PDB file of C-alpha atoms and ligand atoms in Angstrom:
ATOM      1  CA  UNK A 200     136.558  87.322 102.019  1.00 38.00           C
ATOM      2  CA  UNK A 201     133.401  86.016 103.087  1.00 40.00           C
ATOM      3  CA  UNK A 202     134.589  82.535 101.631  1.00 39.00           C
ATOM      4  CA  UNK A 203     138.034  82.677 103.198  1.00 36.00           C
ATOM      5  CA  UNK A 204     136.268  83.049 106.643  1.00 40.00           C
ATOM      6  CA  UNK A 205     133.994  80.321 106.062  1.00 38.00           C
ATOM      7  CA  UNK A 206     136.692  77.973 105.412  1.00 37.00           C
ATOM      8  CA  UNK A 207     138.300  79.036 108.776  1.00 38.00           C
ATOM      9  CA  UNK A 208     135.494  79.063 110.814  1.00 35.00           C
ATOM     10  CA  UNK A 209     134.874  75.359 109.199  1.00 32.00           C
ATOM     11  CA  UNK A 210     138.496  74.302 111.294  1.00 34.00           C
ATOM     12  CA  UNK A 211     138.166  71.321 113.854  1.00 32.00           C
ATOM     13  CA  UNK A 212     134.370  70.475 115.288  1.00 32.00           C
ATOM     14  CA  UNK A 213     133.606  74.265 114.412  1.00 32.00           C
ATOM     15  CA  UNK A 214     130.823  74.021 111.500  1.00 33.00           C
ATOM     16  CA  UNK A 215     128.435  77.102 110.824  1.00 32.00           C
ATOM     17  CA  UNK A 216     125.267  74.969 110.587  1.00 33.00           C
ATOM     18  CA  UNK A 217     126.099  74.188 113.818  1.00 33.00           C
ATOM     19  CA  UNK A 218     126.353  77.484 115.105  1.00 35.00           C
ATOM     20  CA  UNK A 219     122.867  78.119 112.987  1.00 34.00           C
ATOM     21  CA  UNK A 220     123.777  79.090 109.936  1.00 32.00           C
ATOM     22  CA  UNK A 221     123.088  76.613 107.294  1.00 30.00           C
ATOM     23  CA  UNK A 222     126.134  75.505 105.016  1.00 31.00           C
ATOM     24  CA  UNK A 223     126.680  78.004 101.882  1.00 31.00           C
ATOM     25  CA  UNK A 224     124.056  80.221 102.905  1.00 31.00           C
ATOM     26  CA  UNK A 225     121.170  79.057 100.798  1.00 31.00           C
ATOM     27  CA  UNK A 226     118.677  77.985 103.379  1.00 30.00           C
ATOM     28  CA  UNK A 227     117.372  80.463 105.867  1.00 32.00           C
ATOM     29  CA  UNK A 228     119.816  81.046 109.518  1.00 39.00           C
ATOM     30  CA  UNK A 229     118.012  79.526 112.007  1.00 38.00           C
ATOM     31  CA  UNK A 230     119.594  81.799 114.962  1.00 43.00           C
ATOM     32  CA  UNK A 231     116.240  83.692 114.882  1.00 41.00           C
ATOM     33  CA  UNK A 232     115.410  80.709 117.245  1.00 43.00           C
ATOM     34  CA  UNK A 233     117.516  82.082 120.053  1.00 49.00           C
ATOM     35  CA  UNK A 234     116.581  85.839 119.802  1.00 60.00           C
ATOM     36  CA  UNK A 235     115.223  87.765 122.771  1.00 63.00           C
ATOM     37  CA  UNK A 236     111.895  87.735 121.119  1.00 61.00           C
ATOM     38  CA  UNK A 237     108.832  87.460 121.749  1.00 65.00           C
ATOM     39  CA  UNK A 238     106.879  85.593 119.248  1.00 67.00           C
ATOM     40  CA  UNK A 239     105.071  88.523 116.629  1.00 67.00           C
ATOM     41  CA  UNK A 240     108.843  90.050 116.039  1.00 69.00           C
ATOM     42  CA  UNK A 241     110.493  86.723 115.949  1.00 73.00           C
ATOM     43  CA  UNK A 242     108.224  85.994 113.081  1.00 76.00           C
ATOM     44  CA  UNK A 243     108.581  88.934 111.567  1.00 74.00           C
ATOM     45  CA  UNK A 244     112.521  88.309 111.933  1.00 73.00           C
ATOM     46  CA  UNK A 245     112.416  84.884 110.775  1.00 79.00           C
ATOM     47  CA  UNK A 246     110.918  86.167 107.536  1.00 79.00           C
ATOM     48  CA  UNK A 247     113.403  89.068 106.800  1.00 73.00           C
ATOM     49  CA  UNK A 248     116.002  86.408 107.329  1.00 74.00           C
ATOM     50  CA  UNK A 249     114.906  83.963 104.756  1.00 79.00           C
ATOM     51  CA  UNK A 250     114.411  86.902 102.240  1.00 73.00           C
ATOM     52  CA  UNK A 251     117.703  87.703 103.290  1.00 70.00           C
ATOM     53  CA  UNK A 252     118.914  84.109 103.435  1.00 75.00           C
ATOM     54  CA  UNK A 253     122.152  85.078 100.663  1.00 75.00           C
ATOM     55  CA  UNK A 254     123.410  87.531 102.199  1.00 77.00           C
ATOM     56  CA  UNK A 255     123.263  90.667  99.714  1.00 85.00           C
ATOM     57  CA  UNK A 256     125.185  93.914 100.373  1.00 92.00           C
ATOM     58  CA  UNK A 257     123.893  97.125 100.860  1.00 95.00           C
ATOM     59  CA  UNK A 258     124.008  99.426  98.239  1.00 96.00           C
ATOM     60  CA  UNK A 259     127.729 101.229  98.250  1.00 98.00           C
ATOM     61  CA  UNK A 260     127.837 104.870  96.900  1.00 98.00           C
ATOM     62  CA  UNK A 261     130.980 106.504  94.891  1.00 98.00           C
ATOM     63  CA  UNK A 262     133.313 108.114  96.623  1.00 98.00           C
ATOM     64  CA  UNK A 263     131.866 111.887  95.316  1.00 98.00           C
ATOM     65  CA  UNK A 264     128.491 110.806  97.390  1.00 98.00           C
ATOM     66  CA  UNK A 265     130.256 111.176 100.475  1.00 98.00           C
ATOM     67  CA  UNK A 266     128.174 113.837 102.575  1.00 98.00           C
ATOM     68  CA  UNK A 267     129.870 117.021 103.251  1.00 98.00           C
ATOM     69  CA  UNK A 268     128.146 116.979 106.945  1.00 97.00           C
ATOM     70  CA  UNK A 269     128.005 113.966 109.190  1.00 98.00           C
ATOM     71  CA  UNK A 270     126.028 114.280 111.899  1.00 98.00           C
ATOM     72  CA  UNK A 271     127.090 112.334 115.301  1.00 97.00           C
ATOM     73  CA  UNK A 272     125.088 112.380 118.372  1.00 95.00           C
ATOM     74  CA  UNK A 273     124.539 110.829 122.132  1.00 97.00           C
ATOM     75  CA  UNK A 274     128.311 110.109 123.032  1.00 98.00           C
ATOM     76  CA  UNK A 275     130.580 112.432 121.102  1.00 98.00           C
ATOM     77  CA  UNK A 276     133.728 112.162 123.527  1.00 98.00           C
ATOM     78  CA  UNK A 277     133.421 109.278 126.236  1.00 98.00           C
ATOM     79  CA  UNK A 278     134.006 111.029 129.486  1.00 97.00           C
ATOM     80  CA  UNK A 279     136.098 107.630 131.207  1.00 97.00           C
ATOM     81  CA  UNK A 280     139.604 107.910 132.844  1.00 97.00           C
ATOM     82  CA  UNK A 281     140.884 105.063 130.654  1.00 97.00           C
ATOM     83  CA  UNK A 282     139.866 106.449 127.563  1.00 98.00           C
ATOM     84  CA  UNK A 283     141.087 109.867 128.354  1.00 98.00           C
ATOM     85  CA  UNK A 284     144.742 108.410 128.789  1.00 98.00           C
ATOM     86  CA  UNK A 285     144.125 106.304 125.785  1.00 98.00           C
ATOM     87  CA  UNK A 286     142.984 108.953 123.696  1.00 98.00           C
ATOM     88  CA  UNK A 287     146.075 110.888 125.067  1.00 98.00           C
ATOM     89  CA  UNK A 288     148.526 108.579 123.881  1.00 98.00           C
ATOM     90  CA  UNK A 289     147.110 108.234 120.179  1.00 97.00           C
ATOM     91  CA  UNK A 290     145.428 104.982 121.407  1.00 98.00           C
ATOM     92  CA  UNK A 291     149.027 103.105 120.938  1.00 97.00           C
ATOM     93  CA  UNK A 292     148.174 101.572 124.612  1.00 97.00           C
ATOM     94  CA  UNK A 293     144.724 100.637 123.278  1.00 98.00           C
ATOM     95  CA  UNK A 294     144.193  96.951 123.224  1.00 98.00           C
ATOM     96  CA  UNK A 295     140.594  95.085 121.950  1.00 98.00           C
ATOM     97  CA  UNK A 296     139.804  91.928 124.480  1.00 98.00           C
ATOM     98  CA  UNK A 297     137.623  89.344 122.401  1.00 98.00           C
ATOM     99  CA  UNK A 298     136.789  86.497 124.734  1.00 98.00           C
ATOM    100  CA  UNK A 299     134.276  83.949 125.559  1.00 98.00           C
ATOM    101  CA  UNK A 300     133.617  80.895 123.384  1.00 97.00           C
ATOM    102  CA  UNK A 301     136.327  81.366 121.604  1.00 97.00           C
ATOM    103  CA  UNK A 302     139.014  78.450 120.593  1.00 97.00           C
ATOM    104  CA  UNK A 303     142.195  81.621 121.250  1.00 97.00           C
ATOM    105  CA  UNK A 304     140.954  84.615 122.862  1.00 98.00           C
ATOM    106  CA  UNK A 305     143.074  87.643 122.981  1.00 98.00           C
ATOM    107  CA  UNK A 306     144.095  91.205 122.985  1.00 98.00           C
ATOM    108  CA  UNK A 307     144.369  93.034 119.590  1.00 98.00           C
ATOM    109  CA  UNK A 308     146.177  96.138 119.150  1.00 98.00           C
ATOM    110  CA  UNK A 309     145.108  98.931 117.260  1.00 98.00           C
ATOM    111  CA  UNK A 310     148.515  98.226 114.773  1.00 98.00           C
ATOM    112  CA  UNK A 311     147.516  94.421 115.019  1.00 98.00           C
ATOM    113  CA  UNK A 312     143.844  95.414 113.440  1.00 98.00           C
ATOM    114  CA  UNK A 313     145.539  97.317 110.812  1.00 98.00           C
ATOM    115  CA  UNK A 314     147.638  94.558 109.649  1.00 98.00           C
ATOM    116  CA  UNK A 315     144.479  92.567 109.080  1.00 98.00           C
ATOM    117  CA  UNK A 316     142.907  92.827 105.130  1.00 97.00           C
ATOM    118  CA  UNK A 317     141.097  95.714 104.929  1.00 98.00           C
ATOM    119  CA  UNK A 318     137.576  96.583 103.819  1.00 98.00           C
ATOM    120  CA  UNK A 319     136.306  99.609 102.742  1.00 98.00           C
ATOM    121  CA  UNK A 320     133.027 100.918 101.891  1.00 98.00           C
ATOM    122  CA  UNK A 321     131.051 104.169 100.989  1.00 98.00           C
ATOM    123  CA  UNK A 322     127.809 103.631 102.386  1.00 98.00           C
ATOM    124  CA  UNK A 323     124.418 105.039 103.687  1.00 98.00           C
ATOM    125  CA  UNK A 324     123.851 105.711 107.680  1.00 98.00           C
ATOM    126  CA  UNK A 325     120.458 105.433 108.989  1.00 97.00           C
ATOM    127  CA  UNK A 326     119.411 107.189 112.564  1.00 97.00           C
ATOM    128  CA  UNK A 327     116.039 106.044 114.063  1.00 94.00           C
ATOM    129  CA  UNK A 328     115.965 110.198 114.781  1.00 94.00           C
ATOM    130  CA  UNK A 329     115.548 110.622 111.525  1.00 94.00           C
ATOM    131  CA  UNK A 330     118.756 111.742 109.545  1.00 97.00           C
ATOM    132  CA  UNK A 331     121.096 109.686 107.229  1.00 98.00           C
ATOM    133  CA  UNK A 332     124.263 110.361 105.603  1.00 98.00           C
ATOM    134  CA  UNK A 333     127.030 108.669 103.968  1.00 98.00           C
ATOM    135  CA  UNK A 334     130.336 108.028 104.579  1.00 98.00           C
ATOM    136  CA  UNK A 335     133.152 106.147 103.672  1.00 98.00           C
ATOM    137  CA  UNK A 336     134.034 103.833 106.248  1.00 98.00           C
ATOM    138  CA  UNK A 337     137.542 101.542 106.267  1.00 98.00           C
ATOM    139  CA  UNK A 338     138.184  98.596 108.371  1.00 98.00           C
ATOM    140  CA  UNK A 339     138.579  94.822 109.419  1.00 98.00           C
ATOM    141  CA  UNK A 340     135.937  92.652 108.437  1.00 98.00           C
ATOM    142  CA  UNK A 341     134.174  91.090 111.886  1.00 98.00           C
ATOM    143  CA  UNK A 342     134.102  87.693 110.470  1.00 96.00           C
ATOM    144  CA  UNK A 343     137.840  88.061 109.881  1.00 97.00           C
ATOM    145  CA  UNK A 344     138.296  88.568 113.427  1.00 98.00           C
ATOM    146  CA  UNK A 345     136.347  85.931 114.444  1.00 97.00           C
ATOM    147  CA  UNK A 346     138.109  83.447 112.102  1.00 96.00           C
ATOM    148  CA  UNK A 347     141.496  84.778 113.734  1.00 97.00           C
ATOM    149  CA  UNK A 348     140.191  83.406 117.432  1.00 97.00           C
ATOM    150  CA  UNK A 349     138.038  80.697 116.108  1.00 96.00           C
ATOM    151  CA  UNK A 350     134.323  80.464 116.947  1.00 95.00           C
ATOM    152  CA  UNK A 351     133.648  77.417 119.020  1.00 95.00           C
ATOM    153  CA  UNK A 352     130.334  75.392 117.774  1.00 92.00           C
ATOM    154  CA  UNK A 353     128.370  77.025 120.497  1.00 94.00           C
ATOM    155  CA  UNK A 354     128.922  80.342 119.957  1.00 95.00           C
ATOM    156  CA  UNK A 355     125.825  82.044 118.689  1.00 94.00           C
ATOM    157  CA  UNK A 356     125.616  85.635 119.300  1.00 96.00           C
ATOM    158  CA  UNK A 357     128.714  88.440 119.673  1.00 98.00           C
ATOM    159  CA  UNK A 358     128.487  90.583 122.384  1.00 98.00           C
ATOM    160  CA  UNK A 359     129.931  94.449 122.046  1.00 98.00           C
ATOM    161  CA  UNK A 360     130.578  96.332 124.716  1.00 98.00           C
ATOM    162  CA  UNK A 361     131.507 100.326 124.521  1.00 98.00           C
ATOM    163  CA  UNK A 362     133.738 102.213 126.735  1.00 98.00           C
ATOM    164  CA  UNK A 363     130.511 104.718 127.428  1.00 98.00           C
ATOM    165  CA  UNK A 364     128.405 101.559 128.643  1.00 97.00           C
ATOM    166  CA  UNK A 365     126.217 101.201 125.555  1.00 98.00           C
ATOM    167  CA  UNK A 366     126.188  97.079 124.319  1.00 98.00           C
ATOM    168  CA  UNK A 367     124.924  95.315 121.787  1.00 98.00           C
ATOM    169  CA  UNK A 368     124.598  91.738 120.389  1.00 98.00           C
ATOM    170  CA  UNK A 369     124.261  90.508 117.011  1.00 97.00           C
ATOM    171  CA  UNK A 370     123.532  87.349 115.539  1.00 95.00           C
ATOM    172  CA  UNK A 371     126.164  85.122 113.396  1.00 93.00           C
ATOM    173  CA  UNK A 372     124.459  86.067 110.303  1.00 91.00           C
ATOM    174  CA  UNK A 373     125.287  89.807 111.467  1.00 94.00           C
ATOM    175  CA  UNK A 374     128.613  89.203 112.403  1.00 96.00           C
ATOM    176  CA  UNK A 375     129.637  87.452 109.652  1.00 94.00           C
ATOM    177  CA  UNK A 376     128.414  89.690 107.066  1.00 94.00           C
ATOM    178  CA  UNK A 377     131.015  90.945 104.391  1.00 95.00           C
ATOM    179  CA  UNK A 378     129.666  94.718 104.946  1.00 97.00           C
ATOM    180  CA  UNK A 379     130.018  94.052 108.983  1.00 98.00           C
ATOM    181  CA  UNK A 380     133.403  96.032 109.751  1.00 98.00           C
ATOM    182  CA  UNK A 381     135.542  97.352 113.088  1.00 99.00           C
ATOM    183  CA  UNK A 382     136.472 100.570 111.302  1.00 99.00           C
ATOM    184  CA  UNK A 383     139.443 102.620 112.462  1.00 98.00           C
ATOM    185  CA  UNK A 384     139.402 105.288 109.247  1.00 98.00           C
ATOM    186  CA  UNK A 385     136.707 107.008 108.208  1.00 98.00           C
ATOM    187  CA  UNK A 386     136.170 109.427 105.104  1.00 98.00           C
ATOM    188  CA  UNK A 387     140.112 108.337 104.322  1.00 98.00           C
ATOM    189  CA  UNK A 388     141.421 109.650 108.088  1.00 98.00           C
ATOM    190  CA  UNK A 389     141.653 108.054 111.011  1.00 98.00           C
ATOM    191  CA  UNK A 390     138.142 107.642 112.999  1.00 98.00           C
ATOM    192  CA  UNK A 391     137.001 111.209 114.386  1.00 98.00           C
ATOM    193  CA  UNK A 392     136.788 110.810 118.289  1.00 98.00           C
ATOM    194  CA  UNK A 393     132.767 111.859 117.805  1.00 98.00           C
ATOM    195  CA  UNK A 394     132.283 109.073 115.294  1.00 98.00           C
ATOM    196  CA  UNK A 395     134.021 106.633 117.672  1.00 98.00           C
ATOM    197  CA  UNK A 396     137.972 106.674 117.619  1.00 98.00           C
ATOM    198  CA  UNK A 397     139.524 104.091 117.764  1.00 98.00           C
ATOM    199  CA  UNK A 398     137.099 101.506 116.853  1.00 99.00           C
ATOM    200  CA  UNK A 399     133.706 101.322 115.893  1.00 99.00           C
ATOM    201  CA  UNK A 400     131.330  98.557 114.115  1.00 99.00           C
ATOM    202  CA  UNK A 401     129.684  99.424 110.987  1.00 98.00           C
ATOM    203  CA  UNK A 402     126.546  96.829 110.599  1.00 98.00           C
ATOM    204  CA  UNK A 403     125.553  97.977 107.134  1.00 97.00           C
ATOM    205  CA  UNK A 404     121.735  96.529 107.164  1.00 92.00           C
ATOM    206  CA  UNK A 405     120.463  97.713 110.754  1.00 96.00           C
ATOM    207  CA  UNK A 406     119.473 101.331 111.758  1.00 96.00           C
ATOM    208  CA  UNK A 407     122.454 103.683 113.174  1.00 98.00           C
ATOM    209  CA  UNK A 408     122.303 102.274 117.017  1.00 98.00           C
ATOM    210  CA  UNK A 409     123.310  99.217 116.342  1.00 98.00           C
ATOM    211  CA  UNK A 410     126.894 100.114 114.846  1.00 98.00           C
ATOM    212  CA  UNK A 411     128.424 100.926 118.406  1.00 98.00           C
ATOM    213  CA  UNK A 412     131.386 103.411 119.033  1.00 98.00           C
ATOM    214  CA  UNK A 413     134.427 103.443 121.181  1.00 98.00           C
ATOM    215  CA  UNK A 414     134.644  99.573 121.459  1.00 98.00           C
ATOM    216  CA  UNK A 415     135.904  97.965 124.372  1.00 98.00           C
ATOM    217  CA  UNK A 416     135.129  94.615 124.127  1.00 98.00           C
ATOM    218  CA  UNK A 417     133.868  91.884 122.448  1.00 98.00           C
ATOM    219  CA  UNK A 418     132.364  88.154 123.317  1.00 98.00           C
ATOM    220  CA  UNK A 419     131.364  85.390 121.497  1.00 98.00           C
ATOM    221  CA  UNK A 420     128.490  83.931 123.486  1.00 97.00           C
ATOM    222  CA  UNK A 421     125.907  81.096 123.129  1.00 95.00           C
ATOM    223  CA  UNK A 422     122.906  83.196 124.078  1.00 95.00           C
ATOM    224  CA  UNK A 423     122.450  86.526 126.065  1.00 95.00           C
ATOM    225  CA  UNK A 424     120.324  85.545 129.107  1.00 93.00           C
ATOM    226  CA  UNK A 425     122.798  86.874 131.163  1.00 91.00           C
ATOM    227  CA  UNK A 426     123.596  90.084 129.684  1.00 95.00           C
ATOM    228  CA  UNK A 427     121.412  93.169 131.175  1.00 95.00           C
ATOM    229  CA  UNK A 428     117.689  92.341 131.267  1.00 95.00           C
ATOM    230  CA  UNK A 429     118.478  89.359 128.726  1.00 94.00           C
ATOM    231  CA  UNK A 430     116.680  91.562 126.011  1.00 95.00           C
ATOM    232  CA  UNK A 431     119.980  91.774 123.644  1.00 96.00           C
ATOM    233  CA  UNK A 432     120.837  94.893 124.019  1.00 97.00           C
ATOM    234  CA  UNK A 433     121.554  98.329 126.218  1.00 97.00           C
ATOM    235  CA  UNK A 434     118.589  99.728 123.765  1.00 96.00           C
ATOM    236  CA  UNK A 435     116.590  97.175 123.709  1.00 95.00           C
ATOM    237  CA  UNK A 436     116.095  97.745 127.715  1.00 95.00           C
ATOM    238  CA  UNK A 437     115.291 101.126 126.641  1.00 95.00           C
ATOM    239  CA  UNK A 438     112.873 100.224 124.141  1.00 94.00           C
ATOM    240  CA  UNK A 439     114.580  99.822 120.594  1.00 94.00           C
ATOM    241  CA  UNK A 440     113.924  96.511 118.566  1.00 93.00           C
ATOM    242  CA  UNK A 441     116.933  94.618 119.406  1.00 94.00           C
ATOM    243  CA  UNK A 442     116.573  93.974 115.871  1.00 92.00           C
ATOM    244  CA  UNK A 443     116.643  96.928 113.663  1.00 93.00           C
ATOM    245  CA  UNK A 444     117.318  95.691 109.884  1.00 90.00           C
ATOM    246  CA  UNK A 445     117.012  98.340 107.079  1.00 87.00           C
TER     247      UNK A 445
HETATM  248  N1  LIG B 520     129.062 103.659 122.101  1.00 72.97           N
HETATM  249  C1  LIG B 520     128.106 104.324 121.430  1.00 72.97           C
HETATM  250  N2  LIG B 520     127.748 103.872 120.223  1.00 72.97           N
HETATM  251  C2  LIG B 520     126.790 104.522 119.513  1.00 72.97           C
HETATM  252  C3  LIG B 520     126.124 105.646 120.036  1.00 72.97           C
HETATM  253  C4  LIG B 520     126.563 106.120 121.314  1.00 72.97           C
HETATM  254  O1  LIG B 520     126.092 107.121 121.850  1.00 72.97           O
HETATM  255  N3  LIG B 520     127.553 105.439 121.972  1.00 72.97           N
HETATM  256  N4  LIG B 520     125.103 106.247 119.316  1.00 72.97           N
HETATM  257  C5  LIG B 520     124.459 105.421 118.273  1.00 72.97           C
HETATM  258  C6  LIG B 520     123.560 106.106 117.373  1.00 72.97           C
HETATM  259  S1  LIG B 520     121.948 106.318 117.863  1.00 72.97           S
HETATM  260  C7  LIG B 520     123.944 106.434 116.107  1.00 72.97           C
HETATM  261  S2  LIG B 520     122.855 107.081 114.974  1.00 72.97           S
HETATM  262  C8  LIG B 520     125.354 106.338 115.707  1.00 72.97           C
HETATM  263  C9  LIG B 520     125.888 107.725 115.491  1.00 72.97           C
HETATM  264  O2  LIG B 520     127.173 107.661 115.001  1.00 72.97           O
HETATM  265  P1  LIG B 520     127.922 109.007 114.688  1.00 72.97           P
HETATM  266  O3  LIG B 520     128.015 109.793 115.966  1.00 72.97           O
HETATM  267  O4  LIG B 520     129.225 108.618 114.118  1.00 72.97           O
HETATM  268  O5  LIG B 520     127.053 109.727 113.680  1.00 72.97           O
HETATM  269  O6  LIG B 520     126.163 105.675 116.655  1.00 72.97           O
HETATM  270  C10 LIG B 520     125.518 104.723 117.439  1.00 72.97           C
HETATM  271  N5  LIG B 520     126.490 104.063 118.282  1.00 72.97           N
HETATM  272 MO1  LIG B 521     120.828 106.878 115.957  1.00 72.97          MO
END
């Protein structure tokens, strides 16, 4: 999968060094140049990227691990007028803008996602509030996605935007991450509203807030100065690393 991406991200003037991530993934990703840092956590970031230069996976559970309670907190039903009719309609009006520096940007339907190859995973949840459980999650890889549009060269980070205002942004080595997935099934169903119906991000190797529910949007950027308070993320103005690997 990863691979296949690779190669399509690699189209035209489009390379991944480029974009900061060094060719086959053997030398450290350099994005950690362009985080909204400061200099003790970039460091600190720097270092669990090179130890993290080859991308391993998080550890995937059998299916029997599954936990019979999952817990799901802060937004559990986004109280929006366009989500309410969405959610009334089955989400078949439900459409998935990713723009910005993009080489085709467009809208993706919920059926469109589905036709895309599939990943699925069994896999641990972490919540900075101190539960975790696991879950099977099923979905599109991210870095399929973003091979479908094409990345331009500058593109650095990938904005997320939720339909209850919560954002996020996440580096290319993030993004592009096998485990990284827009999931639309969860446990073998369809995504529960609480856990994010119709489309959430699972980032596998960061704490719980950073895989956002009820996506709305998403942007291929080359840095987030603009975005909020230009710290990354709606938690990071509240606090929160920006960066919260596991
Ligand atoms: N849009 C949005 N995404 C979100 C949240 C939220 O309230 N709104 N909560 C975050 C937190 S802190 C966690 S731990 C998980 C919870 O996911 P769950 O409700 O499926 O357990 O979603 C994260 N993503
Ligand atoms: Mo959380």
């Amino acid at each position: 999968m990863r691979d296949l991406s690779r190669r399509r991200l690699l189209t035209g003037s489009v390379t991944l060094a480029g974009a900061g991530l060094v060719g086959g993934c053997d030398a450290p990703a350099l994005s950690h140049l362009a985080t909204p840092y400061d200099w003790s956590n970039g460091l600190t970031f720097a270092v669990q990227r090179w130890l993290l230069r080859r991308q391993p996976l998080v550890r995937e559970f059998d299916r029997s691990a599954i936990s019979a309670v999952f817990p799901t907190i802060n937004t559990t039903d986004p109280d929006d007028a366009g989500y309410r009719r969405s959610k009334a309609l089955g989400f078949a009006d439900w459409h998935l803008p990713v723009t910005g520096l993009v080489e085709r940007p467009g809208l993706f339907s919920l059926a469109a996602l589905k036709a895309m190859p599939t990943r699925t995973q069994v896999t641990l949840h972490s919540c900075e509030q101190g539960w975790s459980a696991i879950a099977e999650w099923t979905g599109v890889p991210l870095a399929h996605l973003l091979a479908t549009v094409g990345l331009k060269p500058q593109a650095r980070f990938i904005v997320i935007r939720s339909v209850d205002g919560w954002w996020d942004s996440y580096d290319l080595f993030d993004a592009l991450h096998p485990q990284t997935i827009l999931a639309y099934g969860m446990n073998g169903a369809d995504l529960p509203i609480s856990h994010g119906a119709p489309l959430r991000l699972r980032v596998e190797r960061q704490l719980g807030y950073k895989s956002l529910k009820y996506i709305a949007s998403i942007e291929a950027v080359e840095g987030v100065d603009g975005y909020g308070k230009g710290r990354g993320s709606m938690v990071a103005e509240l606090g929160f690393p920006w960066y919260a690997g596991i």
